[in-house]
Amino acid sequence: ISFFFFFFFFFFFFFFFFFFFFFFFFFFFFFFLMIRRPPSDPPIMRATVRAALAAGASLGAHPSYPDLAGFGRRPMAMAPAELEAAILYQLGALAGIARAEGGTLTHLKPHGALNNQACEDAALAEVVVRAAVVFDRNLILVAPACSALAAAGQRGGLRVALEIFADRRYTPRGTLVSRREPGAVIHDPAESIRHVRAMLDAGGIVALDGTVCKSEIHSICVHGDTPKAVATASALRAALASDGHDLRPLPDIV
């Protein structure tokens, strides 16, 4: 009996130790990798700034919620002061790299869930605008047309570039259809061109049901993470040029 008890205890202890050792090892290993390999880090930011300056493109910040694992696409409940500080932190990081490379920030555009929520939540939009004003009142705020964010930026005295999305569908409220809905994202370059032309002809956002929200249009967004983003951007640029539209940097427009 004592031998059996000893054997059982030893086996149970070994299995317990083995299981938890590897569980915690792999958990912390992948967690460490996630922290060490974010979607963007200082070297990536610096390389991107250099590429933009070499191409003669304006430099803009894309601040988001501090949601590294979710790529900034998950809503977060944050105190206004905490969110304002997070935005200032991101603006400062990019501005420092830009300055080191001989450039300056000209605009900012919130990313992901922060952008989507600020388009409908006036209080949240005010936090974004306050951070921009505190950091640099001369920054251009890129905000979706017909949004609470655009209105907050105008009230706050910022120059606001009103934007439409070439690769996303709109609800009748003028907001983006959720990515989880079928057909929310436009993948075909030709369809993106038709979508943009319809909005330019209508003079504002055109929703799925045909509702139009009148607005000026200064900027057109093509999401870089869609499979045909480069093809869509190239085809759209050529189509707009052939239609006689003037394509210029944001500081020359607003």
PDB file of C-alpha atoms in Angstrom:
ATOM      1  CA  ILE A   1       0.000   0.000   0.000  1.00  0.00           C
ATOM      2  CA  SER A   2       2.753   2.413   0.899  1.00  0.00           C
ATOM      3  CA  PHE A   3       4.534   1.658  -2.387  1.00  0.00           C
ATOM      4  CA  PHE A   4       1.354   2.224  -4.357  1.00  0.00           C
ATOM      5  CA  PHE A   5       0.688   5.462  -2.523  1.00  0.00           C
ATOM      6  CA  PHE A   6       4.235   6.661  -3.152  1.00  0.00           C
ATOM      7  CA  PHE A   7       4.008   5.772  -6.845  1.00  0.00           C
ATOM      8  CA  PHE A   8       0.637   7.493  -7.225  1.00  0.00           C
ATOM      9  CA  PHE A   9       1.844  10.602  -5.400  1.00  0.00           C
ATOM     10  CA  PHE A  10       5.010  10.752  -7.488  1.00  0.00           C
ATOM     11  CA  PHE A  11       3.093  10.313 -10.760  1.00  0.00           C
ATOM     12  CA  PHE A  12       0.498  12.929  -9.809  1.00  0.00           C
ATOM     13  CA  PHE A  13       3.149  15.422  -8.699  1.00  0.00           C
ATOM     14  CA  PHE A  14       5.190  14.873 -11.882  1.00  0.00           C
ATOM     15  CA  PHE A  15       2.155  15.261 -14.136  1.00  0.00           C
ATOM     16  CA  PHE A  16       0.976  18.351 -12.258  1.00  0.00           C
ATOM     17  CA  PHE A  17       4.414  19.982 -12.437  1.00  0.00           C
ATOM     18  CA  PHE A  18       4.912  19.026 -16.096  1.00  0.00           C
ATOM     19  CA  PHE A  19       1.515  20.376 -17.163  1.00  0.00           C
ATOM     20  CA  PHE A  20       1.763  23.720 -15.389  1.00  0.00           C
ATOM     21  CA  PHE A  21       5.387  24.242 -16.339  1.00  0.00           C
ATOM     22  CA  PHE A  22       4.637  23.972 -20.049  1.00  0.00           C
ATOM     23  CA  PHE A  23       1.374  25.868 -19.755  1.00  0.00           C
ATOM     24  CA  PHE A  24       3.028  28.876 -18.147  1.00  0.00           C
ATOM     25  CA  PHE A  25       6.079  28.595 -20.387  1.00  0.00           C
ATOM     26  CA  PHE A  26       4.052  28.808 -23.581  1.00  0.00           C
ATOM     27  CA  PHE A  27       1.702  31.428 -22.164  1.00  0.00           C
ATOM     28  CA  PHE A  28       4.502  33.800 -21.186  1.00  0.00           C
ATOM     29  CA  PHE A  29       6.483  32.968 -24.312  1.00  0.00           C
ATOM     30  CA  PHE A  30       3.688  34.017 -26.646  1.00  0.00           C
ATOM     31  CA  PHE A  31       2.733  36.946 -24.432  1.00  0.00           C
ATOM     32  CA  PHE A  32       6.340  38.117 -24.565  1.00  0.00           C
ATOM     33  CA  LEU A  33       6.357  37.820 -28.345  1.00  0.00           C
ATOM     34  CA  MET A  34       3.136  39.797 -28.570  1.00  0.00           C
ATOM     35  CA  ILE A  35       4.653  42.589 -26.506  1.00  0.00           C
ATOM     36  CA  ARG A  36       7.950  42.526 -28.363  1.00  0.00           C
ATOM     37  CA  ARG A  37       6.464  42.359 -31.850  1.00  0.00           C
ATOM     38  CA  PRO A  38       3.661  44.916 -32.040  1.00  0.00           C
ATOM     39  CA  PRO A  39       1.973  45.847 -35.351  1.00  0.00           C
ATOM     40  CA  SER A  40       4.154  48.953 -35.380  1.00  0.00           C
ATOM     41  CA  ASP A  41       7.274  49.779 -33.413  1.00  0.00           C
ATOM     42  CA  PRO A  42       9.899  52.550 -33.516  1.00  0.00           C
ATOM     43  CA  PRO A  43      11.964  50.997 -36.355  1.00  0.00           C
ATOM     44  CA  ILE A  44       8.839  50.468 -38.461  1.00  0.00           C
ATOM     45  CA  MET A  45       7.669  54.005 -37.741  1.00  0.00           C
ATOM     46  CA  ARG A  46      11.051  55.418 -38.702  1.00  0.00           C
ATOM     47  CA  ALA A  47      11.211  53.411 -41.927  1.00  0.00           C
ATOM     48  CA  THR A  48       7.683  54.516 -42.811  1.00  0.00           C
ATOM     49  CA  VAL A  49       8.510  58.171 -42.158  1.00  0.00           C
ATOM     50  CA  ARG A  50      11.571  57.900 -44.367  1.00  0.00           C
ATOM     51  CA  ALA A  51       9.561  56.289 -47.160  1.00  0.00           C
ATOM     52  CA  ALA A  52       6.845  58.948 -46.927  1.00  0.00           C
ATOM     53  CA  LEU A  53       9.341  61.797 -47.025  1.00  0.00           C
ATOM     54  CA  ALA A  54      11.145  60.223 -49.977  1.00  0.00           C
ATOM     55  CA  ALA A  55       7.827  60.025 -51.831  1.00  0.00           C
ATOM     56  CA  GLY A  56       6.925  63.616 -50.977  1.00  0.00           C
ATOM     57  CA  ALA A  57       3.920  62.520 -48.909  1.00  0.00           C
ATOM     58  CA  SER A  58       2.546  64.351 -45.885  1.00  0.00           C
ATOM     59  CA  LEU A  59       3.117  62.757 -42.487  1.00  0.00           C
ATOM     60  CA  GLY A  60       0.072  61.932 -40.396  1.00  0.00           C
ATOM     61  CA  ALA A  61      -0.454  60.174 -37.071  1.00  0.00           C
ATOM     62  CA  HIS A  62      -3.005  57.374 -36.641  1.00  0.00           C
ATOM     63  CA  PRO A  63      -3.593  57.190 -32.870  1.00  0.00           C
ATOM     64  CA  SER A  64      -5.797  54.496 -31.400  1.00  0.00           C
ATOM     65  CA  TYR A  65      -6.844  52.935 -28.148  1.00  0.00           C
ATOM     66  CA  PRO A  66      -3.878  51.207 -26.446  1.00  0.00           C
ATOM     67  CA  ASP A  67      -5.190  47.864 -27.708  1.00  0.00           C
ATOM     68  CA  LEU A  68      -2.067  46.161 -29.010  1.00  0.00           C
ATOM     69  CA  ALA A  69      -3.431  42.623 -29.274  1.00  0.00           C
ATOM     70  CA  GLY A  70      -6.603  43.753 -31.046  1.00  0.00           C
ATOM     71  CA  PHE A  71      -4.837  46.177 -33.405  1.00  0.00           C
ATOM     72  CA  GLY A  72      -6.863  49.044 -31.964  1.00  0.00           C
ATOM     73  CA  ARG A  73     -10.112  47.658 -33.314  1.00  0.00           C
ATOM     74  CA  ARG A  74     -11.733  46.811 -29.990  1.00  0.00           C
ATOM     75  CA  PRO A  75     -13.623  49.461 -27.984  1.00  0.00           C
ATOM     76  CA  MET A  76     -12.085  50.334 -24.626  1.00  0.00           C
ATOM     77  CA  ALA A  77     -13.592  52.146 -21.658  1.00  0.00           C
ATOM     78  CA  MET A  78     -11.081  54.826 -20.677  1.00  0.00           C
ATOM     79  CA  ALA A  79     -11.289  57.934 -18.538  1.00  0.00           C
ATOM     80  CA  PRO A  80     -11.068  61.093 -20.685  1.00  0.00           C
ATOM     81  CA  ALA A  81      -7.756  62.160 -19.130  1.00  0.00           C
ATOM     82  CA  GLU A  82      -6.312  58.683 -19.648  1.00  0.00           C
ATOM     83  CA  LEU A  83      -7.353  58.589 -23.305  1.00  0.00           C
ATOM     84  CA  GLU A  84      -6.074  62.110 -23.929  1.00  0.00           C
ATOM     85  CA  ALA A  85      -2.693  61.115 -22.495  1.00  0.00           C
ATOM     86  CA  ALA A  86      -2.599  57.979 -24.655  1.00  0.00           C
ATOM     87  CA  ILE A  87      -3.233  60.041 -27.788  1.00  0.00           C
ATOM     88  CA  LEU A  88      -0.611  62.617 -26.795  1.00  0.00           C
ATOM     89  CA  TYR A  89       1.885  59.812 -26.207  1.00  0.00           C
ATOM     90  CA  GLN A  90       1.358  58.450 -29.715  1.00  0.00           C
ATOM     91  CA  LEU A  91       1.489  61.867 -31.349  1.00  0.00           C
ATOM     92  CA  GLY A  92       4.690  62.698 -29.509  1.00  0.00           C
ATOM     93  CA  ALA A  93       6.379  59.450 -30.513  1.00  0.00           C
ATOM     94  CA  LEU A  94       5.725  59.944 -34.214  1.00  0.00           C
ATOM     95  CA  ALA A  95       6.483  63.664 -34.116  1.00  0.00           C
ATOM     96  CA  GLY A  96       9.871  62.925 -32.552  1.00  0.00           C
ATOM     97  CA  ILE A  97      10.780  60.443 -35.274  1.00  0.00           C
ATOM     98  CA  ALA A  98       9.521  62.807 -37.972  1.00  0.00           C
ATOM     99  CA  ARG A  99      11.610  65.649 -36.591  1.00  0.00           C
ATOM    100  CA  ALA A 100      14.705  63.430 -36.476  1.00  0.00           C
ATOM    101  CA  GLU A 101      14.196  62.659 -40.164  1.00  0.00           C
ATOM    102  CA  GLY A 102      13.664  66.290 -41.124  1.00  0.00           C
ATOM    103  CA  GLY A 103       9.873  66.187 -41.384  1.00  0.00           C
ATOM    104  CA  THR A 104       6.851  67.426 -39.454  1.00  0.00           C
ATOM    105  CA  LEU A 105       3.398  66.069 -38.754  1.00  0.00           C
ATOM    106  CA  THR A 106       0.666  67.724 -40.799  1.00  0.00           C
ATOM    107  CA  HIS A 107      -2.418  65.740 -39.780  1.00  0.00           C
ATOM    108  CA  LEU A 108      -3.901  63.072 -37.574  1.00  0.00           C
ATOM    109  CA  LYS A 109      -6.685  60.569 -38.029  1.00  0.00           C
ATOM    110  CA  PRO A 110      -7.946  58.297 -35.231  1.00  0.00           C
ATOM    111  CA  HIS A 111      -7.713  54.586 -35.945  1.00  0.00           C
ATOM    112  CA  GLY A 112     -10.105  51.686 -35.616  1.00  0.00           C
ATOM    113  CA  ALA A 113     -12.527  51.579 -32.710  1.00  0.00           C
ATOM    114  CA  LEU A 114     -11.494  55.027 -31.491  1.00  0.00           C
ATOM    115  CA  ASN A 115     -12.390  56.547 -34.842  1.00  0.00           C
ATOM    116  CA  ASN A 116     -15.653  54.631 -35.136  1.00  0.00           C
ATOM    117  CA  GLN A 117     -16.813  55.549 -31.633  1.00  0.00           C
ATOM    118  CA  ALA A 118     -15.727  59.190 -31.880  1.00  0.00           C
ATOM    119  CA  CYS A 119     -17.837  59.510 -35.023  1.00  0.00           C
ATOM    120  CA  GLU A 120     -20.976  58.912 -32.951  1.00  0.00           C
ATOM    121  CA  ASP A 121     -19.969  59.899 -29.407  1.00  0.00           C
ATOM    122  CA  ALA A 122     -19.636  63.689 -29.120  1.00  0.00           C
ATOM    123  CA  ALA A 123     -17.938  63.499 -25.711  1.00  0.00           C
ATOM    124  CA  LEU A 124     -15.336  61.065 -27.005  1.00  0.00           C
ATOM    125  CA  ALA A 125     -14.808  63.223 -30.081  1.00  0.00           C
ATOM    126  CA  GLU A 126     -14.082  66.187 -27.814  1.00  0.00           C
ATOM    127  CA  VAL A 127     -11.305  64.216 -26.094  1.00  0.00           C
ATOM    128  CA  VAL A 128      -9.644  63.474 -29.440  1.00  0.00           C
ATOM    129  CA  VAL A 129      -9.899  67.107 -30.495  1.00  0.00           C
ATOM    130  CA  ARG A 130      -8.604  68.357 -27.146  1.00  0.00           C
ATOM    131  CA  ALA A 131      -5.518  66.157 -27.475  1.00  0.00           C
ATOM    132  CA  ALA A 132      -4.879  67.483 -30.984  1.00  0.00           C
ATOM    133  CA  VAL A 133      -5.289  71.105 -29.919  1.00  0.00           C
ATOM    134  CA  VAL A 134      -3.019  70.686 -26.890  1.00  0.00           C
ATOM    135  CA  PHE A 135      -0.365  68.996 -28.997  1.00  0.00           C
ATOM    136  CA  ASP A 136      -0.432  71.265 -32.061  1.00  0.00           C
ATOM    137  CA  ARG A 137      -3.334  73.487 -33.045  1.00  0.00           C
ATOM    138  CA  ASN A 138      -2.030  73.576 -36.617  1.00  0.00           C
ATOM    139  CA  LEU A 139      -2.632  69.862 -37.160  1.00  0.00           C
ATOM    140  CA  ILE A 140      -5.310  68.916 -39.675  1.00  0.00           C
ATOM    141  CA  LEU A 141      -7.921  66.521 -38.290  1.00  0.00           C
ATOM    142  CA  VAL A 142      -8.949  63.904 -40.841  1.00  0.00           C
ATOM    143  CA  ALA A 143     -12.491  62.917 -39.900  1.00  0.00           C
ATOM    144  CA  PRO A 144     -15.317  61.079 -41.649  1.00  0.00           C
ATOM    145  CA  ALA A 145     -17.812  63.346 -43.338  1.00  0.00           C
ATOM    146  CA  CYS A 146     -21.099  63.842 -41.466  1.00  0.00           C
ATOM    147  CA  SER A 147     -19.583  62.665 -38.165  1.00  0.00           C
ATOM    148  CA  ALA A 148     -19.534  63.945 -34.600  1.00  0.00           C
ATOM    149  CA  LEU A 149     -15.748  63.903 -34.818  1.00  0.00           C
ATOM    150  CA  ALA A 150     -15.732  66.304 -37.759  1.00  0.00           C
ATOM    151  CA  ALA A 151     -18.156  68.620 -35.963  1.00  0.00           C
ATOM    152  CA  ALA A 152     -16.040  68.557 -32.792  1.00  0.00           C
ATOM    153  CA  GLY A 153     -12.925  69.403 -34.767  1.00  0.00           C
ATOM    154  CA  GLN A 154     -14.601  72.378 -36.390  1.00  0.00           C
ATOM    155  CA  ARG A 155     -15.880  73.616 -33.019  1.00  0.00           C
ATOM    156  CA  GLY A 156     -12.394  73.236 -31.593  1.00  0.00           C
ATOM    157  CA  GLY A 157     -10.878  75.469 -34.246  1.00  0.00           C
ATOM    158  CA  LEU A 158      -8.967  72.755 -36.093  1.00  0.00           C
ATOM    159  CA  ARG A 159      -8.743  72.509 -39.832  1.00  0.00           C
ATOM    160  CA  VAL A 160     -10.821  69.457 -40.715  1.00  0.00           C
ATOM    161  CA  ALA A 161     -10.374  67.288 -43.796  1.00  0.00           C
ATOM    162  CA  LEU A 162     -13.668  65.522 -44.460  1.00  0.00           C
ATOM    163  CA  GLU A 163     -13.159  61.949 -45.574  1.00  0.00           C
ATOM    164  CA  ILE A 164     -15.073  59.210 -47.362  1.00  0.00           C
ATOM    165  CA  PHE A 165     -14.191  55.524 -47.575  1.00  0.00           C
ATOM    166  CA  ALA A 166     -13.662  53.900 -50.948  1.00  0.00           C
ATOM    167  CA  ASP A 167     -13.785  50.353 -49.620  1.00  0.00           C
ATOM    168  CA  ARG A 168     -16.559  50.502 -47.011  1.00  0.00           C
ATOM    169  CA  ARG A 169     -20.356  50.689 -47.153  1.00  0.00           C
ATOM    170  CA  TYR A 170     -22.390  53.206 -45.146  1.00  0.00           C
ATOM    171  CA  THR A 171     -25.471  52.979 -42.958  1.00  0.00           C
ATOM    172  CA  PRO A 172     -28.310  55.528 -43.348  1.00  0.00           C
ATOM    173  CA  ARG A 173     -26.849  57.330 -40.281  1.00  0.00           C
ATOM    174  CA  GLY A 174     -23.667  58.012 -42.229  1.00  0.00           C
ATOM    175  CA  THR A 175     -21.601  55.541 -40.208  1.00  0.00           C
ATOM    176  CA  LEU A 176     -19.665  52.568 -41.531  1.00  0.00           C
ATOM    177  CA  VAL A 177     -21.387  49.215 -41.817  1.00  0.00           C
ATOM    178  CA  SER A 178     -19.731  46.805 -39.379  1.00  0.00           C
ATOM    179  CA  ARG A 179     -17.006  44.638 -40.876  1.00  0.00           C
ATOM    180  CA  ARG A 180     -18.905  41.656 -39.488  1.00  0.00           C
ATOM    181  CA  GLU A 181     -21.789  42.317 -41.892  1.00  0.00           C
ATOM    182  CA  PRO A 182     -21.713  40.692 -45.358  1.00  0.00           C
ATOM    183  CA  GLY A 183     -20.695  43.144 -48.070  1.00  0.00           C
ATOM    184  CA  ALA A 184     -19.484  45.791 -45.612  1.00  0.00           C
ATOM    185  CA  VAL A 185     -16.012  45.790 -47.162  1.00  0.00           C
ATOM    186  CA  ILE A 186     -15.585  46.417 -50.889  1.00  0.00           C
ATOM    187  CA  HIS A 187     -12.800  44.285 -52.353  1.00  0.00           C
ATOM    188  CA  ASP A 188     -13.247  44.947 -56.081  1.00  0.00           C
ATOM    189  CA  PRO A 189     -11.326  48.021 -57.350  1.00  0.00           C
ATOM    190  CA  ALA A 190     -13.941  48.703 -60.021  1.00  0.00           C
ATOM    191  CA  GLU A 191     -16.717  48.680 -57.421  1.00  0.00           C
ATOM    192  CA  SER A 192     -14.714  51.038 -55.210  1.00  0.00           C
ATOM    193  CA  ILE A 193     -14.435  53.456 -58.133  1.00  0.00           C
ATOM    194  CA  ARG A 194     -18.202  53.312 -58.714  1.00  0.00           C
ATOM    195  CA  HIS A 195     -18.785  53.829 -54.990  1.00  0.00           C
ATOM    196  CA  VAL A 196     -16.548  56.913 -54.838  1.00  0.00           C
ATOM    197  CA  ARG A 197     -17.926  58.398 -58.046  1.00  0.00           C
ATOM    198  CA  ALA A 198     -21.462  58.038 -56.707  1.00  0.00           C
ATOM    199  CA  MET A 199     -20.530  60.003 -53.579  1.00  0.00           C
ATOM    200  CA  LEU A 200     -18.675  62.703 -55.496  1.00  0.00           C
ATOM    201  CA  ASP A 201     -21.635  63.085 -57.866  1.00  0.00           C
ATOM    202  CA  ALA A 202     -24.095  63.206 -54.947  1.00  0.00           C
ATOM    203  CA  GLY A 203     -21.953  65.667 -53.004  1.00  0.00           C
ATOM    204  CA  GLY A 204     -21.750  63.569 -49.867  1.00  0.00           C
ATOM    205  CA  ILE A 205     -21.983  60.115 -48.321  1.00  0.00           C
ATOM    206  CA  VAL A 206     -24.292  57.640 -50.063  1.00  0.00           C
ATOM    207  CA  ALA A 207     -25.685  54.899 -47.809  1.00  0.00           C
ATOM    208  CA  LEU A 208     -26.748  51.396 -48.789  1.00  0.00           C
ATOM    209  CA  ASP A 209     -30.388  52.476 -48.960  1.00  0.00           C
ATOM    210  CA  GLY A 210     -29.574  55.503 -51.123  1.00  0.00           C
ATOM    211  CA  THR A 211     -29.691  58.053 -48.299  1.00  0.00           C
ATOM    212  CA  VAL A 212     -27.330  60.975 -48.942  1.00  0.00           C
ATOM    213  CA  CYS A 213     -25.608  63.042 -46.265  1.00  0.00           C
ATOM    214  CA  LYS A 214     -24.387  66.203 -47.965  1.00  0.00           C
ATOM    215  CA  SER A 215     -20.796  67.160 -47.229  1.00  0.00           C
ATOM    216  CA  GLU A 216     -17.612  68.491 -48.726  1.00  0.00           C
ATOM    217  CA  ILE A 217     -15.071  65.780 -49.537  1.00  0.00           C
ATOM    218  CA  HIS A 218     -11.350  66.387 -49.038  1.00  0.00           C
ATOM    219  CA  SER A 219      -9.934  62.909 -48.536  1.00  0.00           C
ATOM    220  CA  ILE A 220     -10.633  59.368 -49.733  1.00  0.00           C
ATOM    221  CA  CYS A 221      -9.524  56.408 -47.613  1.00  0.00           C
ATOM    222  CA  VAL A 222      -8.442  52.997 -48.879  1.00  0.00           C
ATOM    223  CA  HIS A 223      -7.634  50.617 -46.024  1.00  0.00           C
ATOM    224  CA  GLY A 224      -4.148  49.189 -46.356  1.00  0.00           C
ATOM    225  CA  ASP A 225      -5.086  45.795 -44.904  1.00  0.00           C
ATOM    226  CA  THR A 226      -7.536  44.847 -47.649  1.00  0.00           C
ATOM    227  CA  PRO A 227      -6.151  42.290 -50.138  1.00  0.00           C
ATOM    228  CA  LYS A 228      -6.352  44.591 -53.176  1.00  0.00           C
ATOM    229  CA  ALA A 229      -5.503  47.866 -51.447  1.00  0.00           C
ATOM    230  CA  VAL A 230      -2.658  48.855 -53.774  1.00  0.00           C
ATOM    231  CA  ALA A 231      -4.622  47.947 -56.899  1.00  0.00           C
ATOM    232  CA  THR A 232      -7.656  49.844 -55.610  1.00  0.00           C
ATOM    233  CA  ALA A 233      -5.654  52.961 -54.726  1.00  0.00           C
ATOM    234  CA  SER A 234      -3.884  52.984 -58.098  1.00  0.00           C
ATOM    235  CA  ALA A 235      -7.076  52.443 -60.088  1.00  0.00           C
ATOM    236  CA  LEU A 236      -8.968  55.026 -58.047  1.00  0.00           C
ATOM    237  CA  ARG A 237      -6.262  57.641 -58.477  1.00  0.00           C
ATOM    238  CA  ALA A 238      -6.229  57.108 -62.240  1.00  0.00           C
ATOM    239  CA  ALA A 239     -10.032  57.258 -62.424  1.00  0.00           C
ATOM    240  CA  LEU A 240     -10.246  60.482 -60.422  1.00  0.00           C
ATOM    241  CA  ALA A 241      -7.529  62.097 -62.519  1.00  0.00           C
ATOM    242  CA  SER A 242      -9.360  61.129 -65.709  1.00  0.00           C
ATOM    243  CA  ASP A 243     -12.548  62.655 -64.256  1.00  0.00           C
ATOM    244  CA  GLY A 244     -10.718  65.953 -63.821  1.00  0.00           C
ATOM    245  CA  HIS A 245     -10.396  65.923 -60.038  1.00  0.00           C
ATOM    246  CA  ASP A 246      -7.402  67.738 -58.567  1.00  0.00           C
ATOM    247  CA  LEU A 247      -5.309  65.542 -56.272  1.00  0.00           C
ATOM    248  CA  ARG A 248      -3.160  67.500 -53.836  1.00  0.00           C
ATOM    249  CA  PRO A 249      -1.654  67.178 -50.326  1.00  0.00           C
ATOM    250  CA  LEU A 250      -4.044  67.932 -47.467  1.00  0.00           C
ATOM    251  CA  PRO A 251      -2.275  71.153 -46.391  1.00  0.00           C
ATOM    252  CA  ASP A 252      -3.005  72.557 -49.851  1.00  0.00           C
ATOM    253  CA  ILE A 253      -6.718  71.749 -49.609  1.00  0.00           C
ATOM    254  CA  VAL A 254      -7.934  72.642 -46.112  1.00  0.00           C
TER     255      VAL A 254
END
